[in-house]
Amino acid sequence: MFKNPFYLASVPIILGFILYDFHWGTVLQPFSNQIFLLFTLFILAMLFFGFLFSKITINGKEVCENNQDVNSNYVTSIVIIFFLTLLEGAYFRGFPIMGTISYSTFGIPVIHPIILTFNSYVLVSIFYSFGTNLSKNNYLKYVVKIILLSIPYILEVNRGMLIMTLIAGITTFLISSNIKIKLKIWIRLFVAGVISIYLFGLSGNYRVNIFTKGSNRFLDTQYILSLGGAPTTNSSHLFEPFYWGYIYLTSSLANLNSTTSLLSIDDNTISFIKFITVQFLPDFISKRFYPVMLDMSATRVNSQFTTGTVFNSAYYLYGWAGIIVTFVYIIILPFCLHLILRDGPYRYYVIGFSFLSSMYLFLSFSSMLSFTGLSLPIIFAVVGSVMNRRKESKLF
């Protein structure tokens, strides 16, 4: 399942459908017939093509590959990442975690996305080496490196990128270690997921309550509850931080529902070239062509809820035709990546698909197809696989 992006894409939508029915907040209005049909077809398509994809994915090749622990390269990469991260901190005279600068404005243009994606790629590569060398019982050195490479995301309060990268890393570890997923492991993964969602909520509270003192800095969830139109009180409750995860998922579906209901598409103003560029190219590239790509605030259920599934931007850019093209693209992308990576080293196949799986898991939140943080590491894996094959071909 973890190497099958189709199955992972369906999980949040199914979960969102279930949670949406609780209507924990006035922003969650009933779905229109079109949106209900879209989500139903999306779930069915992901399950069907996920089944087909499971029949062609590479299995067992890892036992044939000569896995070498390139420890020295990791050390060099970690040093480079920390040097560049500290350089950015010096440039901005502090980090977002210190409250001296907003997380949204932190980062040197062009350089920042390269640092973050390189960090992610190295971090997931360490997970791969950890999995392939699991039998050697040298856990500590891998755990230390994983913790070290998580620090830049913590300094920048970039919880979303950290979570997506760790999901890709855990996926890589489970595949490369060839661990059989038994019930006990599923329970542990479920518990880890619940804890992660809770920590996500605590960090969200911390970010908005940065100047609050005491435990309320982490436990006061009144801000996000009020945005969602959920009942609020003057006291903080231990379980309320879970609302961050709940409203992030459900408001994303609600925003798409609102967009398709309120926005009228003018065929004379839409551009197919802009649609392709913004929807599918890494956003650090598309921003060079369209600095102000989309303003979707007018149709949001609340201006502060910026997510809207991968289809929200598609509808803004090209109407229902944009949604259909995006739907088809989501279906063909894993098959194309499989064809590109299948003949190369298995490590690139696993790492590339782990990032793709993380990307597909979050399609229910935003237009992840163009998110640099996940799309660029996939490109790194493709380049690495192609270069490795060319190097091997020159030896014969």
Short mmCIF file of C-alpha atoms in Angstrom, two decimals:
data_model
loop_
_atom_site.label_atom_id
_atom_site.label_comp_id
_atom_site.label_asym_id
_atom_site.label_seq_id
_atom_site.Cartn_x
_atom_site.Cartn_y
_atom_site.Cartn_z
CA MET A 1 0.00 0.00 0.00
CA PHE A 2 2.77 2.47 0.90
CA LYS A 3 4.30 2.25 -2.58
CA ASN A 4 0.90 2.61 -4.22
CA PRO A 5 0.11 6.34 -4.59
CA PHE A 6 -3.43 5.64 -5.85
CA TYR A 7 -4.48 3.99 -2.60
CA LEU A 8 -2.90 6.78 -0.57
CA ALA A 9 -4.73 9.43 -2.62
CA SER A 10 -8.08 7.82 -1.82
CA VAL A 11 -7.59 7.56 1.96
CA PRO A 12 -7.93 11.28 2.88
CA ILE A 13 -10.97 11.73 0.63
CA ILE A 14 -12.70 8.74 2.20
CA LEU A 15 -11.78 10.00 5.66
CA GLY A 16 -12.88 13.51 4.71
CA PHE A 17 -16.26 12.20 3.59
CA ILE A 18 -16.76 10.52 6.95
CA LEU A 19 -15.59 13.47 9.06
CA TYR A 20 -17.49 16.01 6.97
CA ASP A 21 -20.79 14.49 8.09
CA PHE A 22 -20.08 15.61 11.67
CA HIS A 23 -20.23 19.27 10.49
CA TRP A 24 -18.03 20.42 13.37
CA GLY A 25 -18.17 24.05 12.26
CA THR A 26 -20.52 26.31 10.32
CA VAL A 27 -18.11 26.57 7.38
CA LEU A 28 -18.90 22.98 6.38
CA GLN A 29 -21.90 23.34 4.08
CA PRO A 30 -23.51 20.34 2.28
CA PHE A 31 -21.83 19.19 -0.94
CA SER A 32 -23.34 20.05 -4.30
CA ASN A 33 -24.34 17.12 -6.52
CA GLN A 34 -21.39 17.78 -8.85
CA ILE A 35 -18.81 17.74 -6.06
CA PHE A 36 -20.32 14.66 -4.47
CA LEU A 37 -20.11 12.90 -7.85
CA LEU A 38 -16.52 14.12 -8.41
CA PHE A 39 -15.31 12.77 -5.08
CA THR A 40 -17.17 9.49 -5.57
CA LEU A 41 -15.61 8.97 -9.01
CA PHE A 42 -12.20 9.97 -7.69
CA ILE A 43 -12.34 7.38 -4.91
CA LEU A 44 -13.49 4.63 -7.28
CA ALA A 45 -10.82 5.54 -9.86
CA MET A 46 -8.03 5.57 -7.27
CA LEU A 47 -9.05 2.15 -5.97
CA PHE A 48 -9.35 0.69 -9.49
CA PHE A 49 -6.06 2.07 -10.85
CA GLY A 50 -4.40 1.30 -7.54
CA PHE A 51 -5.29 -2.35 -8.08
CA LEU A 52 -3.88 -2.25 -11.62
CA PHE A 53 -0.74 -0.47 -10.46
CA SER A 54 -0.11 -3.05 -7.74
CA LYS A 55 0.28 -5.64 -10.51
CA ILE A 56 3.20 -3.88 -12.20
CA THR A 57 5.24 -2.33 -9.36
CA ILE A 58 8.71 -3.70 -8.76
CA ASN A 59 8.96 -6.09 -5.82
CA GLY A 60 11.87 -8.00 -4.39
CA LYS A 61 14.54 -6.25 -6.43
CA GLU A 62 16.04 -4.87 -3.25
CA VAL A 63 17.49 -8.28 -2.33
CA CYS A 64 19.54 -8.26 -5.53
CA GLU A 65 20.96 -4.78 -5.11
CA ASN A 66 24.33 -4.23 -3.52
CA ASN A 67 23.43 -1.73 -0.81
CA GLN A 68 26.32 0.37 0.41
CA ASP A 69 26.12 2.78 3.30
CA VAL A 70 27.44 6.05 1.92
CA ASN A 71 27.89 7.47 5.41
CA SER A 72 30.56 10.00 4.48
CA ASN A 73 28.35 11.51 1.78
CA TYR A 74 25.55 11.96 4.30
CA VAL A 75 27.88 13.76 6.68
CA THR A 76 29.00 16.11 3.93
CA SER A 77 25.41 16.75 2.89
CA ILE A 78 24.32 17.44 6.47
CA VAL A 79 27.17 19.93 6.93
CA ILE A 80 26.20 21.73 3.71
CA ILE A 81 22.51 21.85 4.71
CA PHE A 82 23.26 23.25 8.16
CA PHE A 83 25.68 25.82 6.75
CA LEU A 84 23.09 27.09 4.27
CA THR A 85 20.34 27.05 6.92
CA LEU A 86 22.47 29.09 9.33
CA LEU A 87 23.33 31.42 6.46
CA GLU A 88 19.62 32.08 5.95
CA GLY A 89 19.18 32.60 9.69
CA ALA A 90 22.01 35.15 9.69
CA TYR A 91 20.51 36.88 6.65
CA PHE A 92 17.14 37.28 8.43
CA ARG A 93 18.73 37.76 11.88
CA GLY A 94 16.82 34.87 13.38
CA PHE A 95 14.43 32.03 12.68
CA PRO A 96 10.61 31.88 12.76
CA ILE A 97 10.69 29.67 15.87
CA MET A 98 12.21 32.62 17.77
CA GLY A 99 9.31 34.86 16.79
CA THR A 100 11.63 37.33 15.05
CA ILE A 101 10.23 36.70 11.55
CA SER A 102 7.15 35.09 10.05
CA TYR A 103 7.55 31.58 8.61
CA SER A 104 5.82 32.74 5.41
CA THR A 105 8.47 35.37 4.64
CA PHE A 106 11.54 33.44 5.78
CA GLY A 107 13.96 32.18 3.17
CA ILE A 108 16.26 33.59 0.50
CA PRO A 109 14.45 33.51 -2.88
CA VAL A 110 15.49 30.66 -5.23
CA ILE A 111 18.05 29.36 -2.71
CA HIS A 112 15.50 28.48 -0.02
CA PRO A 113 13.47 25.90 -2.00
CA ILE A 114 16.70 24.23 -3.16
CA ILE A 115 17.95 23.95 0.44
CA LEU A 116 14.64 22.51 1.66
CA THR A 117 14.24 19.99 -1.15
CA PHE A 118 17.87 18.89 -0.93
CA ASN A 119 17.36 18.44 2.81
CA SER A 120 14.26 16.33 2.13
CA TYR A 121 16.00 14.19 -0.46
CA VAL A 122 18.99 13.48 1.80
CA LEU A 123 16.69 12.77 4.75
CA VAL A 124 14.66 10.22 2.79
CA SER A 125 17.88 8.71 1.40
CA ILE A 126 19.02 8.13 4.98
CA PHE A 127 15.74 6.35 5.68
CA TYR A 128 16.50 4.12 2.68
CA SER A 129 19.99 3.24 3.96
CA PHE A 130 18.52 2.69 7.42
CA GLY A 131 16.07 0.17 6.01
CA THR A 132 18.58 -1.71 3.87
CA ASN A 133 21.08 -1.93 6.74
CA LEU A 134 18.52 -2.71 9.44
CA SER A 135 20.01 -6.12 10.20
CA LYS A 136 23.36 -4.55 11.20
CA ASN A 137 21.83 -3.11 14.39
CA ASN A 138 23.48 0.28 13.90
CA TYR A 139 20.29 2.25 14.54
CA LEU A 140 21.76 5.16 16.49
CA LYS A 141 23.75 6.78 13.69
CA TYR A 142 20.69 6.83 11.43
CA VAL A 143 18.38 8.17 14.12
CA VAL A 144 20.86 10.96 14.92
CA LYS A 145 21.07 11.97 11.25
CA ILE A 146 17.28 11.94 10.90
CA ILE A 147 16.92 14.17 13.97
CA LEU A 148 19.62 16.53 12.72
CA LEU A 149 17.97 16.95 9.32
CA SER A 150 14.60 17.61 11.00
CA ILE A 151 16.01 20.62 12.86
CA PRO A 152 15.88 23.07 9.89
CA TYR A 153 12.12 22.46 9.52
CA ILE A 154 11.63 23.01 13.25
CA LEU A 155 13.65 26.24 13.19
CA GLU A 156 11.49 27.49 10.32
CA VAL A 157 8.23 26.21 11.90
CA ASN A 158 7.67 24.44 8.57
CA ARG A 159 5.55 21.67 10.04
CA GLY A 160 3.85 20.80 6.73
CA MET A 161 7.13 20.12 4.93
CA LEU A 162 8.48 18.16 7.88
CA ILE A 163 5.40 15.93 8.03
CA MET A 164 5.38 15.29 4.28
CA THR A 165 9.10 14.48 4.25
CA LEU A 166 8.83 12.15 7.25
CA ILE A 167 5.92 10.35 5.58
CA ALA A 168 8.09 9.85 2.49
CA GLY A 169 10.94 8.71 4.74
CA ILE A 170 8.85 6.21 6.68
CA THR A 171 7.46 4.87 3.40
CA THR A 172 11.01 4.44 2.10
CA PHE A 173 12.07 2.69 5.29
CA LEU A 174 9.16 0.25 5.24
CA ILE A 175 9.83 -0.68 1.60
CA SER A 176 13.64 -0.87 1.75
CA SER A 177 13.66 -2.87 4.99
CA ASN A 178 11.19 -5.34 3.48
CA ILE A 179 9.34 -5.44 6.78
CA LYS A 180 6.10 -7.38 6.66
CA ILE A 181 3.31 -5.12 7.87
CA LYS A 182 1.59 -7.13 10.59
CA LEU A 183 -1.29 -6.02 12.78
CA LYS A 184 1.06 -4.82 15.51
CA ILE A 185 2.87 -2.55 13.07
CA TRP A 186 -0.42 -1.21 11.69
CA ILE A 187 -1.45 -0.34 15.25
CA ARG A 188 1.85 1.42 15.84
CA LEU A 189 1.50 3.35 12.60
CA PHE A 190 -2.04 4.35 13.56
CA VAL A 191 -0.88 5.53 17.00
CA ALA A 192 2.02 7.41 15.39
CA GLY A 193 -0.44 9.05 12.98
CA VAL A 194 -2.73 10.16 15.82
CA ILE A 195 0.23 11.55 17.75
CA SER A 196 1.46 13.37 14.63
CA ILE A 197 -1.95 14.99 14.09
CA TYR A 198 -1.99 16.09 17.73
CA LEU A 199 1.53 17.51 17.48
CA PHE A 200 0.43 19.28 14.30
CA GLY A 201 -2.32 20.92 16.32
CA LEU A 202 0.00 21.85 19.18
CA SER A 203 2.46 23.46 16.76
CA GLY A 204 -0.43 25.33 15.12
CA ASN A 205 -1.50 26.67 18.49
CA TYR A 206 2.09 27.62 19.25
CA ARG A 207 2.38 29.51 16.00
CA VAL A 208 -0.75 31.64 16.58
CA ASN A 209 -0.21 31.99 20.34
CA ILE A 210 3.48 32.85 20.09
CA PHE A 211 3.17 35.70 22.61
CA THR A 212 1.02 33.74 25.08
CA LYS A 213 2.66 32.42 28.23
CA GLY A 214 2.33 29.03 29.91
CA SER A 215 0.70 25.87 28.62
CA ASN A 216 -2.02 27.87 26.81
CA ARG A 217 0.56 28.66 24.14
CA PHE A 218 0.14 25.01 23.06
CA LEU A 219 -3.36 24.12 24.27
CA ASP A 220 -5.40 27.24 23.46
CA THR A 221 -7.29 26.25 20.29
CA GLN A 222 -9.87 29.04 20.36
CA TYR A 223 -8.45 30.76 17.29
CA ILE A 224 -8.87 27.84 14.88
CA LEU A 225 -12.20 26.84 16.46
CA SER A 226 -13.57 30.32 15.81
CA LEU A 227 -12.36 30.26 12.20
CA GLY A 228 -14.19 26.98 11.60
CA GLY A 229 -17.36 28.23 13.27
CA ALA A 230 -17.11 25.55 15.97
CA PRO A 231 -18.31 26.21 19.54
CA THR A 232 -15.69 27.95 21.68
CA THR A 233 -15.26 28.42 25.41
CA ASN A 234 -12.96 30.44 27.63
CA SER A 235 -11.07 27.34 28.76
CA SER A 236 -8.64 25.10 26.90
CA HIS A 237 -9.37 21.41 26.44
CA LEU A 238 -6.78 18.71 26.05
CA PHE A 239 -8.24 17.20 22.86
CA GLU A 240 -9.06 20.42 21.00
CA PRO A 241 -5.69 20.58 19.16
CA PHE A 242 -7.04 17.69 17.03
CA TYR A 243 -9.35 20.28 15.46
CA TRP A 244 -6.43 21.58 13.40
CA GLY A 245 -6.23 18.27 11.52
CA TYR A 246 -10.01 17.97 11.28
CA ILE A 247 -10.60 21.43 9.83
CA TYR A 248 -7.59 21.28 7.50
CA LEU A 249 -9.03 18.20 5.80
CA THR A 250 -12.72 19.05 5.81
CA SER A 251 -12.33 22.76 4.97
CA SER A 252 -10.31 21.74 1.93
CA LEU A 253 -13.30 19.80 0.60
CA ALA A 254 -15.60 22.66 1.64
CA ASN A 255 -13.51 25.21 -0.28
CA LEU A 256 -13.76 23.22 -3.51
CA ASN A 257 -17.49 22.89 -2.99
CA SER A 258 -17.74 26.65 -2.45
CA THR A 259 -15.52 27.48 -5.43
CA THR A 260 -17.50 25.45 -7.96
CA SER A 261 -20.76 26.89 -6.59
CA LEU A 262 -19.76 30.56 -6.50
CA LEU A 263 -17.21 31.02 -9.27
CA SER A 264 -18.33 31.55 -12.84
CA ILE A 265 -15.65 30.69 -15.41
CA ASP A 266 -15.27 33.05 -18.38
CA ASP A 267 -13.95 31.15 -21.40
CA ASN A 268 -12.51 34.38 -22.82
CA THR A 269 -10.17 34.98 -19.86
CA ILE A 270 -8.83 31.50 -19.10
CA SER A 271 -5.52 30.32 -20.57
CA PHE A 272 -4.58 26.71 -21.26
CA ILE A 273 -0.85 27.58 -21.16
CA LYS A 274 -1.23 29.22 -17.75
CA PHE A 275 -3.25 26.24 -16.54
CA ILE A 276 -0.54 23.73 -17.56
CA THR A 277 2.28 25.91 -16.18
CA VAL A 278 0.71 26.66 -12.81
CA GLN A 279 -1.01 23.32 -12.22
CA PHE A 280 1.76 20.92 -13.17
CA LEU A 281 5.20 22.61 -13.14
CA PRO A 282 7.06 23.04 -9.80
CA ASP A 283 5.82 26.30 -8.33
CA PHE A 284 9.30 27.80 -7.97
CA ILE A 285 9.37 27.77 -11.80
CA SER A 286 5.77 28.82 -12.50
CA LYS A 287 6.11 31.79 -10.12
CA ARG A 288 8.73 33.23 -12.46
CA PHE A 289 6.11 33.38 -15.24
CA TYR A 290 3.08 34.17 -13.09
CA PRO A 291 4.16 35.98 -9.88
CA VAL A 292 0.52 36.44 -8.89
CA MET A 293 -0.90 33.13 -10.06
CA LEU A 294 -4.22 32.80 -8.25
CA ASP A 295 -6.36 34.72 -5.80
CA MET A 296 -8.80 32.16 -4.47
CA SER A 297 -9.77 34.05 -1.31
CA ALA A 298 -13.13 35.24 -2.67
CA THR A 299 -14.71 31.79 -2.75
CA ARG A 300 -13.21 30.29 0.40
CA VAL A 301 -15.52 29.32 3.23
CA ASN A 302 -13.14 31.36 5.39
CA SER A 303 -10.31 33.51 4.07
CA GLN A 304 -7.87 31.85 6.49
CA PHE A 305 -8.48 28.35 5.12
CA THR A 306 -6.29 28.31 2.05
CA THR A 307 -6.50 24.63 1.07
CA GLY A 308 -8.96 23.36 -1.52
CA THR A 309 -7.79 19.98 -2.86
CA VAL A 310 -5.79 19.58 -6.06
CA PHE A 311 -8.94 20.40 -8.04
CA ASN A 312 -9.55 23.88 -6.62
CA SER A 313 -6.74 25.57 -8.53
CA ALA A 314 -7.63 23.48 -11.61
CA TYR A 315 -11.17 24.88 -11.56
CA TYR A 316 -9.93 28.45 -11.09
CA LEU A 317 -7.54 28.10 -13.99
CA TYR A 318 -9.64 26.15 -16.50
CA GLY A 319 -13.06 25.32 -15.09
CA TRP A 320 -14.43 21.78 -15.15
CA ALA A 321 -12.16 20.99 -18.11
CA GLY A 322 -9.21 21.77 -15.83
CA ILE A 323 -10.56 19.34 -13.24
CA ILE A 324 -10.90 16.59 -15.87
CA VAL A 325 -7.35 17.14 -17.21
CA THR A 326 -5.98 17.11 -13.64
CA PHE A 327 -7.93 13.92 -12.91
CA VAL A 328 -6.36 12.22 -15.95
CA TYR A 329 -2.88 13.52 -15.07
CA ILE A 330 -3.16 12.05 -11.56
CA ILE A 331 -3.96 8.68 -13.12
CA ILE A 332 -1.12 8.56 -15.66
CA LEU A 333 1.70 10.11 -13.58
CA PRO A 334 2.54 7.01 -11.47
CA PHE A 335 2.61 4.80 -14.57
CA CYS A 336 4.96 7.23 -16.34
CA LEU A 337 7.27 7.44 -13.31
CA HIS A 338 7.31 3.64 -13.13
CA LEU A 339 8.44 3.42 -16.76
CA ILE A 340 11.22 5.96 -16.12
CA LEU A 341 12.58 4.43 -12.91
CA ARG A 342 12.00 0.69 -13.33
CA ASP A 343 15.31 -0.05 -15.11
CA GLY A 344 17.47 2.01 -12.78
CA PRO A 345 18.82 1.28 -9.28
CA TYR A 346 16.11 0.28 -6.86
CA ARG A 347 17.04 3.01 -4.39
CA TYR A 348 15.89 5.73 -6.83
CA TYR A 349 12.69 3.81 -7.56
CA VAL A 350 11.83 3.59 -3.86
CA ILE A 351 12.78 7.18 -3.03
CA GLY A 352 10.99 8.59 -6.09
CA PHE A 353 7.78 6.71 -5.36
CA SER A 354 7.95 7.52 -1.66
CA PHE A 355 7.87 11.23 -2.48
CA LEU A 356 5.11 10.60 -5.03
CA SER A 357 3.13 8.67 -2.41
CA SER A 358 3.49 11.56 0.03
CA MET A 359 2.38 13.93 -2.71
CA TYR A 360 -0.71 11.85 -3.51
CA LEU A 361 -1.59 11.51 0.16
CA PHE A 362 -1.92 15.30 0.34
CA LEU A 363 -3.80 15.85 -2.94
CA SER A 364 -6.94 16.32 -0.85
CA PHE A 365 -5.40 19.45 0.67
CA SER A 366 -3.83 21.40 -2.15
CA SER A 367 -2.35 21.35 -5.64
CA MET A 368 0.53 19.14 -4.59
CA LEU A 369 1.36 18.27 -8.21
CA SER A 370 3.14 21.62 -8.47
CA PHE A 371 4.50 21.75 -4.90
CA THR A 372 8.27 22.20 -5.17
CA GLY A 373 8.88 20.52 -1.82
CA LEU A 374 7.76 17.15 -3.21
CA SER A 375 8.04 17.47 -6.99
CA LEU A 376 11.71 18.54 -7.00
CA PRO A 377 12.92 15.53 -4.95
CA ILE A 378 11.12 13.28 -7.46
CA ILE A 379 13.09 15.01 -10.22
CA PHE A 380 16.27 14.43 -8.17
CA ALA A 381 15.45 10.70 -8.10
CA VAL A 382 14.81 10.65 -11.87
CA VAL A 383 18.08 12.48 -12.60
CA GLY A 384 19.99 10.17 -10.26
CA SER A 385 18.51 7.08 -11.88
CA VAL A 386 19.22 8.28 -15.42
CA MET A 387 22.81 9.35 -14.60
CA ASN A 388 23.49 6.03 -12.89
CA ARG A 389 22.28 4.08 -15.93
CA ARG A 390 24.41 6.19 -18.26
CA LYS A 391 27.44 5.62 -16.05
CA GLU A 392 26.85 1.86 -16.07
CA SER A 393 26.36 1.79 -19.84
CA LYS A 394 29.79 3.37 -20.37
CA LEU A 395 31.40 0.50 -18.49
CA PHE A 396 30.32 -2.04 -21.12
#
